Amino acid sequence: MNTDRGSLVRFTFYGRMSTTEYQDRVTSRGWQLDVAEETIAEHGTIVAEYFDQGCSRRWSWTKRPRAAALLAAAQRPDRGFDAVVIGEYERAFYGDQFQTVLAALADVGVQVWLPEAGGPVDLENPAHQALMLLLGSQSRQEVLRARHRVLAAMRTQVRTQGRFLGGRPPYGYRLVDAGPHPNPVHARWGRRLHRLEPDPGHSRVGGVDLPAARHRTQHRRHRTRRTQPARSAEYRARPVPTPDATRTARGRNGSRAQSEKSWKTHATPGGQVWNRHTTSRSHRTARRAGGTGGQVNERDWAVSKAPAHPALVDEATFQAVQGMRAARKSQDGDTRTYLLAGLIMCGVCDRRFDSHWVHNRPGYRCRHGHTSARTHTPIPKSTYVREDHLLDGLRVQLNEATGDNTSLANYLRTNSLVIVYRDPDWTIEKAQGRPVAGHSPSRAC
C-alpha cells in the first residue's frame, strides 16, 4: 500500500468480499486495490484501507465491521484522509445505499471516488445521478438473478432427483454416503452425495429399527386426538433413547419440539423436503432484531415427486394425521378456543400475537419478545386486544365475507390475510412471505 503523503489528496480505500469459504482475501483485495489506485492515479495517495470479508452487499455500512469503522473514522477531526476510493461499485453498495453513505461522508467533507465515474461523484451532476441509479439497479439485479437461479435449481433437484441438499437430517434419519457427486468437477474435488436412511439408534428391538417403530407409535397415538403436550411427554418418556440423543447431548429423548415436528415432516413417508424455512426478509421482518426469516407455507415446500429414501410410516397414516389437533382442556374443564390465533401481527415488532385468555374471554397479546428468561433493553409496553372487538371490526370491513365468526376467520386464512395491529389502530394486509398459521378454522389451548 502506497503511503506517500506528499500527494494532493489523501485517500482511504474500501473493499469487500462476500464469503471466506469460496473467495481468497489476498486475491479479492488485490484486484480491487489495483482498480482503486488506477482511478486516483496522479490525484492522490492511499494512506489507509478498510476491507470487509464475509459480509453481504445487502448489509448496510453500519452493519459491516470495517465499513462502520470507516464511517466512525471519518467523523474524527484528525482522520488523516480527505476522500474514500472504491474498487468496484457492486463490492461496496447495493440498491440505494450509495446515497446514504455519500450524504454521511459529505457532511464531514469527505469525497467518494468511483472507477465507474472516473473520479469523485457529484450527485448535482445529472450524468452522475443517472449513473448511480443504473449501478444501484444492476447491483440489486445481480443478487436477485443469482438467488432466483440457485433456488430454482435446488427446487428442481429435490422434486425430480430427490437430492438431499444439506443441513441436519430429519428426526429419525441419518446421513449415509450415496456415491460421487454428479457434477464431474465436484467429483474430482472429492465431493460426495449423501442420502437419508432410518437411524437404528444403535440398537434394535424385535428386529425392528427403533426410529421407524417410534414414528409409527407416535402417528398411531396422534390419531387418537390426544393433546400435543400429552403425546410428546409420553413419547419422550419411553425408555429407548431417540436417534438424536445418541448423536448429541441434547437429552435422553430429544426435545418436545423435535418430537412434535417429526409427524409433520414429509420425509417421514419417504419424501425429500426442502424450503421449509426461508432467510429472505421483507422490509418489515428486517426490523426484527436478530431475525433471519421464518417458516414457509407448506404449499411452497419443495417435495420430491417419488420416494427418495425408506419411509418410517406409510403414506396413508401420514396423511391421516395432518391437520389434526386435539384441544387441551383448561383447569376448569372447558376448552378455550381462539378463532383468530396466528392471524394477528404486531405492527411494532412484527411478531404474532399470543393467544391470551383474560376476564373469561379470548384475547391476544404481544410482549414484543420480552420473556422472564432474558434481559432486554427498554421495550414498548405489552399490547392487548380483545377478540370480540376485532371480530366486530372485521364484520364491518369485510363486506364480502358472510357467515358467523368462524367464517370470518376462515376468510382471512383462505385469502392469506392477516391483521396488523398498531394500538389502537389495525389494518388487514396480505401475509407477505409469512405462512398464515392454522390448518383449521380455530385453534384451542
Coordinates of C-alpha atoms in Angstrom, one line a residue:
M1 CA 0.0 0.0 0.0
N2 CA 1.4 3.4 -1.0
T3 CA 1.9 5.7 2.0
D4 CA 3.5 8.7 0.3
R5 CA 1.9 11.7 2.0
G6 CA 3.2 14.3 -0.5
S7 CA 0.3 13.9 -2.8
L8 CA -2.6 16.4 -3.1
V9 CA -5.4 14.2 -1.9
R10 CA -5.2 11.5 0.9
F11 CA -7.4 8.6 0.2
T12 CA -8.7 5.6 2.2
F13 CA -9.5 2.5 0.3
Y14 CA -12.7 0.4 0.9
G15 CA -13.2 -3.1 -0.4
R16 CA -15.4 -6.1 0.4
M17 CA -15.8 -9.8 -0.3
S18 CA -18.9 -11.8 0.4
T19 CA -17.6 -15.1 1.7
T20 CA -14.5 -16.5 3.3
E21 CA -15.1 -20.1 2.2
Y22 CA -15.1 -19.6 -1.5
Q23 CA -13.0 -16.4 -2.0
D24 CA -9.4 -15.6 -1.4
R25 CA -8.9 -12.4 0.6
V26 CA -5.5 -11.6 -0.9
T27 CA -6.7 -12.0 -4.5
S28 CA -10.0 -10.1 -3.9
R29 CA -8.3 -7.3 -2.1
G30 CA -5.5 -7.1 -4.7
W31 CA -7.6 -6.6 -7.8
Q32 CA -9.9 -4.1 -6.0
L33 CA -6.9 -2.1 -4.8
D34 CA -5.4 -2.1 -8.2
V35 CA -8.6 -0.6 -9.7
A36 CA -8.7 2.0 -6.9
E37 CA -5.1 3.1 -7.5
E38 CA -5.7 3.3 -11.2
T39 CA -8.7 5.6 -10.5
I40 CA -6.8 8.0 -8.4
A41 CA -3.6 8.0 -10.3
E42 CA -1.9 11.4 -10.3
H43 CA -4.6 12.7 -8.0
G44 CA -3.5 11.4 -4.6
T45 CA -2.3 8.5 -2.4
I46 CA -3.9 5.8 -0.4
V47 CA -3.0 6.2 3.2
A48 CA -5.4 3.8 4.9
E49 CA -7.7 0.9 3.9
Y50 CA -10.8 -0.8 5.2
F51 CA -11.7 -4.3 3.9
D52 CA -14.7 -6.3 4.9
Q53 CA -14.9 -10.0 4.5
G54 CA -17.8 -12.4 5.0
C55 CA -20.3 -9.5 4.6
S56 CA -23.2 -9.4 2.1
R57 CA -23.6 -6.3 0.0
R58 CA -27.1 -6.1 1.2
W59 CA -25.8 -5.3 4.7
S60 CA -25.8 -1.6 5.4
W61 CA -22.5 0.1 6.1
T62 CA -23.3 0.4 9.8
K63 CA -23.7 -3.4 9.9
R64 CA -20.3 -4.2 8.3
P65 CA -17.4 -4.0 10.8
R66 CA -14.8 -2.3 8.6
A67 CA -17.3 0.0 6.8
A68 CA -18.7 1.1 10.2
A69 CA -15.1 1.8 11.4
L70 CA -14.5 3.9 8.2
L71 CA -17.6 6.0 8.9
A72 CA -16.5 6.4 12.5
A73 CA -13.0 7.5 11.5
A74 CA -14.5 10.0 9.0
Q75 CA -16.2 11.7 11.9
R76 CA -13.0 12.4 13.7
P77 CA -11.2 15.8 13.0
D78 CA -7.8 14.0 12.9
R79 CA -9.0 11.4 10.4
G80 CA -5.9 11.7 8.2
F81 CA -7.7 11.3 4.8
D82 CA -9.8 13.5 2.5
A83 CA -11.6 11.1 0.3
V84 CA -12.7 7.4 0.0
V85 CA -12.0 5.4 -3.1
I86 CA -13.9 2.3 -4.0
G87 CA -12.5 -0.6 -6.2
E88 CA -15.9 -1.5 -7.6
Y89 CA -19.4 -0.2 -7.0
E90 CA -21.1 -3.7 -6.6
R91 CA -18.5 -4.6 -4.0
A92 CA -19.4 -1.6 -1.8
F93 CA -23.0 -0.7 -2.4
Y94 CA -26.4 -2.3 -3.0
G95 CA -29.6 -0.6 -4.2
D96 CA -29.8 3.0 -2.8
Q97 CA -27.1 2.5 -0.2
F98 CA -24.7 4.9 -2.1
Q99 CA -26.9 8.0 -1.5
T100 CA -26.9 7.3 2.3
V101 CA -23.2 6.8 2.6
L102 CA -22.4 9.7 0.3
A103 CA -24.5 12.1 2.3
A104 CA -22.9 10.9 5.6
L105 CA -19.4 11.4 4.2
A106 CA -20.3 14.7 2.5
D107 CA -21.4 16.1 5.9
V108 CA -17.9 15.8 7.2
G109 CA -16.2 17.0 4.0
V110 CA -15.1 13.5 2.6
Q111 CA -15.5 12.8 -1.1
V112 CA -16.3 9.4 -2.7
W113 CA -14.4 8.3 -5.8
L114 CA -15.6 5.5 -8.0
P115 CA -13.9 3.9 -11.0
E116 CA -17.3 3.9 -12.8
A117 CA -17.5 7.7 -12.5
G118 CA -13.8 8.2 -13.3
G119 CA -13.2 10.2 -10.2
P120 CA -15.3 11.9 -7.4
V121 CA -19.0 11.5 -7.6
D122 CA -21.1 14.7 -7.7
L123 CA -24.9 14.0 -7.4
E124 CA -25.6 17.5 -8.6
N125 CA -24.4 16.4 -12.0
P126 CA -27.3 14.8 -13.9
A127 CA -25.0 12.3 -15.6
H128 CA -23.7 11.1 -12.2
Q129 CA -27.3 10.9 -10.9
A130 CA -28.3 8.6 -13.8
L131 CA -25.1 6.6 -13.4
M132 CA -25.7 5.9 -9.7
L133 CA -29.3 4.9 -10.3
L134 CA -28.1 2.5 -13.0
L135 CA -25.3 1.0 -10.9
G136 CA -27.7 0.5 -7.9
S137 CA -30.2 -1.2 -10.1
Q138 CA -27.6 -3.5 -11.6
S139 CA -26.2 -4.4 -8.1
R140 CA -29.7 -5.4 -6.9
Q141 CA -30.5 -7.2 -10.1
E142 CA -27.3 -9.3 -9.9
V143 CA -28.2 -10.5 -6.4
L144 CA -31.8 -11.3 -7.4
R145 CA -30.8 -13.1 -10.6
A146 CA -28.3 -15.3 -8.8
R147 CA -30.7 -16.1 -6.0
H148 CA -33.5 -17.0 -8.4
R149 CA -31.3 -19.3 -10.4
V150 CA -29.9 -21.1 -7.3
L151 CA -33.3 -21.5 -5.7
A152 CA -34.9 -22.7 -8.9
A153 CA -32.1 -25.3 -9.4
M154 CA -32.4 -26.5 -5.8
R155 CA -36.1 -27.0 -6.1
T156 CA -35.7 -29.0 -9.3
Q157 CA -33.0 -31.2 -7.7
V158 CA -35.3 -32.0 -4.8
R159 CA -38.5 -32.5 -6.8
T160 CA -37.1 -34.5 -9.7
Q161 CA -34.0 -36.1 -8.3
G162 CA -34.9 -36.4 -4.6
R163 CA -31.5 -34.9 -3.7
F164 CA -30.6 -34.2 -0.1
L165 CA -29.3 -30.6 -0.1
G166 CA -27.6 -30.4 3.2
G167 CA -28.4 -29.4 6.7
R168 CA -29.4 -31.5 9.7
P169 CA -31.1 -34.9 8.9
P170 CA -34.8 -35.0 9.7
Y171 CA -35.7 -36.6 13.0
G172 CA -35.4 -40.4 12.8
Y173 CA -32.9 -40.4 9.9
R174 CA -29.1 -40.3 9.5
L175 CA -26.9 -39.4 6.5
V176 CA -25.0 -42.1 4.6
D177 CA -22.8 -41.9 1.5
A178 CA -24.6 -42.0 -1.8
G179 CA -21.7 -42.1 -4.2
P180 CA -19.7 -39.5 -6.1
H181 CA -21.1 -36.0 -6.9
P182 CA -22.9 -36.0 -10.2
N183 CA -21.0 -32.9 -11.3
P184 CA -17.7 -34.1 -12.7
V185 CA -15.8 -31.1 -11.4
H186 CA -17.1 -31.6 -7.9
A187 CA -16.5 -35.3 -8.1
R188 CA -12.8 -34.7 -9.0
W189 CA -12.6 -32.5 -5.9
G190 CA -13.7 -35.5 -3.8
R191 CA -17.2 -34.3 -3.0
R192 CA -19.8 -36.9 -2.3
L193 CA -23.6 -37.2 -2.4
H194 CA -25.5 -38.1 0.7
R195 CA -28.8 -39.7 1.2
L196 CA -31.1 -40.4 4.2
E197 CA -31.7 -43.8 5.8
P198 CA -33.5 -44.7 9.1
D199 CA -31.3 -44.3 12.1
P200 CA -31.3 -47.5 14.1
G201 CA -30.4 -45.7 17.3
H202 CA -27.5 -48.1 17.9
S203 CA -29.9 -50.9 18.9
R204 CA -32.8 -52.9 17.7
V205 CA -35.9 -54.3 19.4
G206 CA -37.6 -57.4 18.0
G207 CA -35.7 -57.0 14.7
V208 CA -37.4 -53.6 14.1
D209 CA -35.5 -50.3 13.7
L210 CA -36.3 -48.1 16.7
P211 CA -36.9 -44.9 14.7
A212 CA -39.5 -46.5 12.5
A213 CA -41.2 -48.1 15.4
R214 CA -41.3 -44.9 17.4
H215 CA -42.7 -42.9 14.4
R216 CA -45.4 -45.5 13.8
T217 CA -46.3 -45.4 17.5
Q218 CA -46.4 -41.6 17.5
H219 CA -48.6 -41.4 14.4
R220 CA -50.9 -44.1 15.8
R221 CA -51.3 -42.2 19.1
H222 CA -51.8 -38.9 17.3
R223 CA -54.8 -40.3 15.5
T224 CA -56.4 -40.7 19.0
R225 CA -56.6 -36.9 19.0
R226 CA -54.8 -36.6 22.3
T227 CA -53.2 -33.3 23.1
Q228 CA -49.8 -32.5 21.7
P229 CA -48.1 -32.0 25.2
A230 CA -49.5 -35.3 26.4
R231 CA -48.3 -37.1 23.3
S232 CA -44.9 -35.6 23.5
A233 CA -44.4 -36.2 27.2
E234 CA -45.3 -39.9 26.9
Y235 CA -43.4 -40.3 23.7
R236 CA -40.2 -38.8 25.2
A237 CA -40.6 -40.7 28.5
R238 CA -40.2 -44.1 26.8
P239 CA -37.0 -45.9 28.0
V240 CA -35.5 -46.1 24.5
P241 CA -33.4 -43.0 23.6
T242 CA -34.2 -41.2 20.3
P243 CA -31.7 -41.2 17.5
D244 CA -31.0 -37.5 18.2
A245 CA -30.0 -38.4 21.8
T246 CA -27.5 -40.9 20.5
R247 CA -25.8 -38.3 18.4
T248 CA -25.8 -35.3 20.6
A249 CA -26.0 -34.3 24.3
R250 CA -29.4 -32.6 23.9
G251 CA -31.1 -35.0 26.3
R252 CA -32.2 -38.6 26.6
N253 CA -35.2 -38.5 24.3
G254 CA -34.8 -35.2 22.5
S255 CA -36.8 -32.1 22.8
R256 CA -40.5 -31.7 22.6
A257 CA -40.2 -29.6 19.5
Q258 CA -38.3 -32.3 17.7
S259 CA -40.8 -35.0 18.5
E260 CA -43.7 -32.7 17.5
K261 CA -42.1 -31.8 14.2
S262 CA -41.4 -35.4 13.3
W263 CA -45.0 -36.2 12.4
K264 CA -45.3 -33.1 10.2
T265 CA -42.3 -33.8 8.0
H266 CA -42.9 -35.3 4.5
A267 CA -39.5 -37.0 5.0
T268 CA -41.3 -39.5 7.3
P269 CA -43.2 -41.3 4.5
G270 CA -40.1 -41.2 2.3
G271 CA -40.3 -37.9 0.5
Q272 CA -37.4 -35.5 0.3
V273 CA -38.3 -32.0 1.6
W274 CA -36.6 -28.6 1.1
N275 CA -37.5 -24.9 1.7
R276 CA -39.5 -25.4 4.9
H277 CA -37.8 -22.2 6.2
T278 CA -36.5 -19.1 4.5
T279 CA -33.9 -16.4 5.2
S280 CA -35.4 -13.9 2.9
R281 CA -36.9 -11.0 4.7
S282 CA -39.3 -8.2 3.8
H283 CA -38.8 -4.6 4.8
R284 CA -40.9 -5.3 7.9
T285 CA -39.4 -8.5 9.1
A286 CA -35.9 -7.0 8.7
R287 CA -36.8 -4.8 11.7
R288 CA -36.8 -7.8 13.9
A289 CA -33.6 -7.9 16.0
G290 CA -31.6 -11.0 15.0
G291 CA -34.4 -12.3 12.8
T292 CA -33.4 -14.5 9.8
G293 CA -36.8 -15.1 8.2
G294 CA -39.3 -17.7 9.2
Q295 CA -41.4 -20.7 8.2
V296 CA -42.7 -21.1 4.6
N297 CA -46.2 -22.0 3.7
E298 CA -46.5 -25.8 3.1
R299 CA -47.7 -25.3 -0.4
D300 CA -44.4 -23.6 -1.2
W301 CA -42.2 -26.5 0.1
A302 CA -40.2 -28.5 -2.4
V303 CA -41.1 -32.1 -2.1
S304 CA -39.8 -34.9 -4.2
K305 CA -42.3 -36.5 -6.6
A306 CA -41.1 -40.0 -5.9
P307 CA -39.9 -41.6 -2.6
A308 CA -36.3 -40.7 -2.1
H309 CA -35.5 -42.8 1.0
P310 CA -37.1 -45.6 3.2
A311 CA -40.3 -44.5 4.8
L312 CA -40.8 -44.5 8.6
V313 CA -44.6 -44.6 8.3
D314 CA -46.9 -45.3 5.4
E315 CA -48.4 -42.6 3.3
A316 CA -52.0 -43.3 4.4
T317 CA -51.2 -42.9 8.1
F318 CA -49.1 -39.8 7.5
Q319 CA -51.9 -38.1 5.6
A320 CA -54.5 -39.1 8.2
V321 CA -52.8 -37.1 11.0
Q322 CA -52.1 -33.9 9.1
G323 CA -54.1 -31.0 10.3
M324 CA -55.4 -33.0 13.4
R325 CA -55.0 -31.3 16.7
A326 CA -56.8 -32.2 19.9
A327 CA -57.9 -29.3 22.2
R328 CA -56.3 -29.3 25.6
K329 CA -58.8 -28.6 28.4
S330 CA -58.2 -25.9 30.9
Q331 CA -58.2 -26.3 34.7
D332 CA -61.9 -25.7 34.9
G333 CA -62.6 -28.4 32.3
D334 CA -63.6 -26.1 29.5
T335 CA -61.9 -25.9 26.1
R336 CA -60.8 -22.4 25.2
T337 CA -61.0 -21.6 21.5
Y338 CA -59.3 -18.7 19.7
L339 CA -60.7 -18.0 16.3
L340 CA -58.0 -15.5 15.2
A341 CA -55.0 -17.5 16.5
G342 CA -52.0 -16.8 14.3
L343 CA -53.8 -14.1 12.3
I344 CA -52.8 -11.0 14.3
M345 CA -49.4 -9.5 13.6
C346 CA -47.8 -6.8 15.7
G347 CA -47.1 -3.6 13.8
V348 CA -44.3 -2.7 16.2
C349 CA -42.1 -5.8 16.3
D350 CA -43.7 -7.9 13.5
R351 CA -44.4 -10.8 15.8
R352 CA -47.6 -12.8 16.0
F353 CA -49.8 -12.1 18.9
D354 CA -50.1 -14.8 21.6
S355 CA -53.5 -16.2 22.4
H356 CA -54.4 -14.9 25.9
W357 CA -57.5 -15.8 28.0
V358 CA -58.4 -12.9 30.3
H359 CA -61.6 -11.9 32.1
N360 CA -63.3 -15.1 30.9
R361 CA -63.0 -14.2 27.2
P362 CA -60.5 -14.8 24.4
G363 CA -57.9 -12.1 23.7
Y364 CA -54.4 -11.7 22.3
R365 CA -51.3 -10.0 23.4
C366 CA -47.8 -9.2 22.2
R367 CA -44.9 -8.7 24.6
H368 CA -42.5 -7.7 21.8
G369 CA -40.1 -10.5 22.6
H370 CA -39.9 -10.0 26.3
T371 CA -39.7 -13.0 28.5
S372 CA -38.7 -13.6 32.1
A373 CA -35.7 -15.7 30.9
R374 CA -33.9 -12.9 29.0
T375 CA -33.0 -9.3 29.7
H376 CA -33.8 -6.7 27.1
T377 CA -33.2 -3.1 26.5
P378 CA -36.3 -1.0 27.2
I379 CA -39.1 -2.3 25.0
P380 CA -42.6 -1.0 24.3
K381 CA -45.4 -1.8 26.7
S382 CA -47.2 -5.0 26.0
T383 CA -50.2 -4.8 23.7
Y384 CA -53.5 -6.4 24.4
V385 CA -56.6 -6.7 22.2
R386 CA -59.9 -8.5 22.7
E387 CA -61.1 -11.0 20.1
D388 CA -64.7 -9.7 20.1
H389 CA -63.6 -6.2 19.3
L390 CA -61.6 -7.5 16.3
L391 CA -64.5 -9.6 15.1
D392 CA -66.8 -6.7 15.2
G393 CA -64.4 -4.6 13.2
L394 CA -63.8 -7.4 10.7
R395 CA -67.5 -7.7 10.1
V396 CA -67.6 -4.0 9.1
Q397 CA -64.6 -4.1 6.9
L398 CA -65.1 -7.4 5.1
N399 CA -68.4 -6.9 3.4
E400 CA -67.7 -9.8 1.0
A401 CA -67.3 -12.2 4.0
T402 CA -70.6 -13.7 5.2
G403 CA -71.5 -16.2 7.9
D404 CA -70.6 -16.4 11.6
N405 CA -67.3 -15.5 13.4
T406 CA -65.7 -18.8 12.3
S407 CA -66.4 -17.9 8.7
L408 CA -64.7 -14.6 9.1
A409 CA -61.5 -16.3 10.4
N410 CA -61.7 -18.8 7.6
Y411 CA -62.0 -16.0 5.1
L412 CA -58.7 -14.5 6.4
R413 CA -56.9 -17.8 6.2
T414 CA -58.2 -18.7 2.8
N415 CA -57.1 -15.4 1.3
S416 CA -53.8 -15.3 3.1
L417 CA -54.7 -12.1 5.1
V418 CA -53.5 -11.0 8.5
I419 CA -54.5 -8.3 10.9
V420 CA -51.6 -5.9 11.5
Y421 CA -52.3 -4.3 14.9
R422 CA -50.8 -0.9 15.9
D423 CA -52.5 0.1 19.1
P424 CA -55.2 1.4 18.8
D425 CA -55.5 1.1 15.0
W426 CA -55.3 -2.0 12.9
T427 CA -55.4 -2.9 9.2
I428 CA -55.9 -6.0 7.1
E429 CA -52.9 -6.9 4.9
K430 CA -51.5 -9.7 2.8
A431 CA -49.3 -12.1 4.6
Q432 CA -46.1 -11.1 2.9
G433 CA -43.7 -14.1 2.9
R434 CA -45.4 -15.4 6.1
P435 CA -47.4 -18.6 6.5
V436 CA -50.9 -18.0 7.8
A437 CA -51.0 -20.2 10.9
G438 CA -53.5 -22.8 11.5
H439 CA -54.9 -25.6 9.3
S440 CA -58.3 -25.5 10.9
P441 CA -60.8 -22.6 11.4
S442 CA -59.9 -22.3 15.1
R443 CA -57.1 -23.1 17.5
A444 CA -57.7 -24.1 21.1
C445 CA -55.5 -24.3 24.1

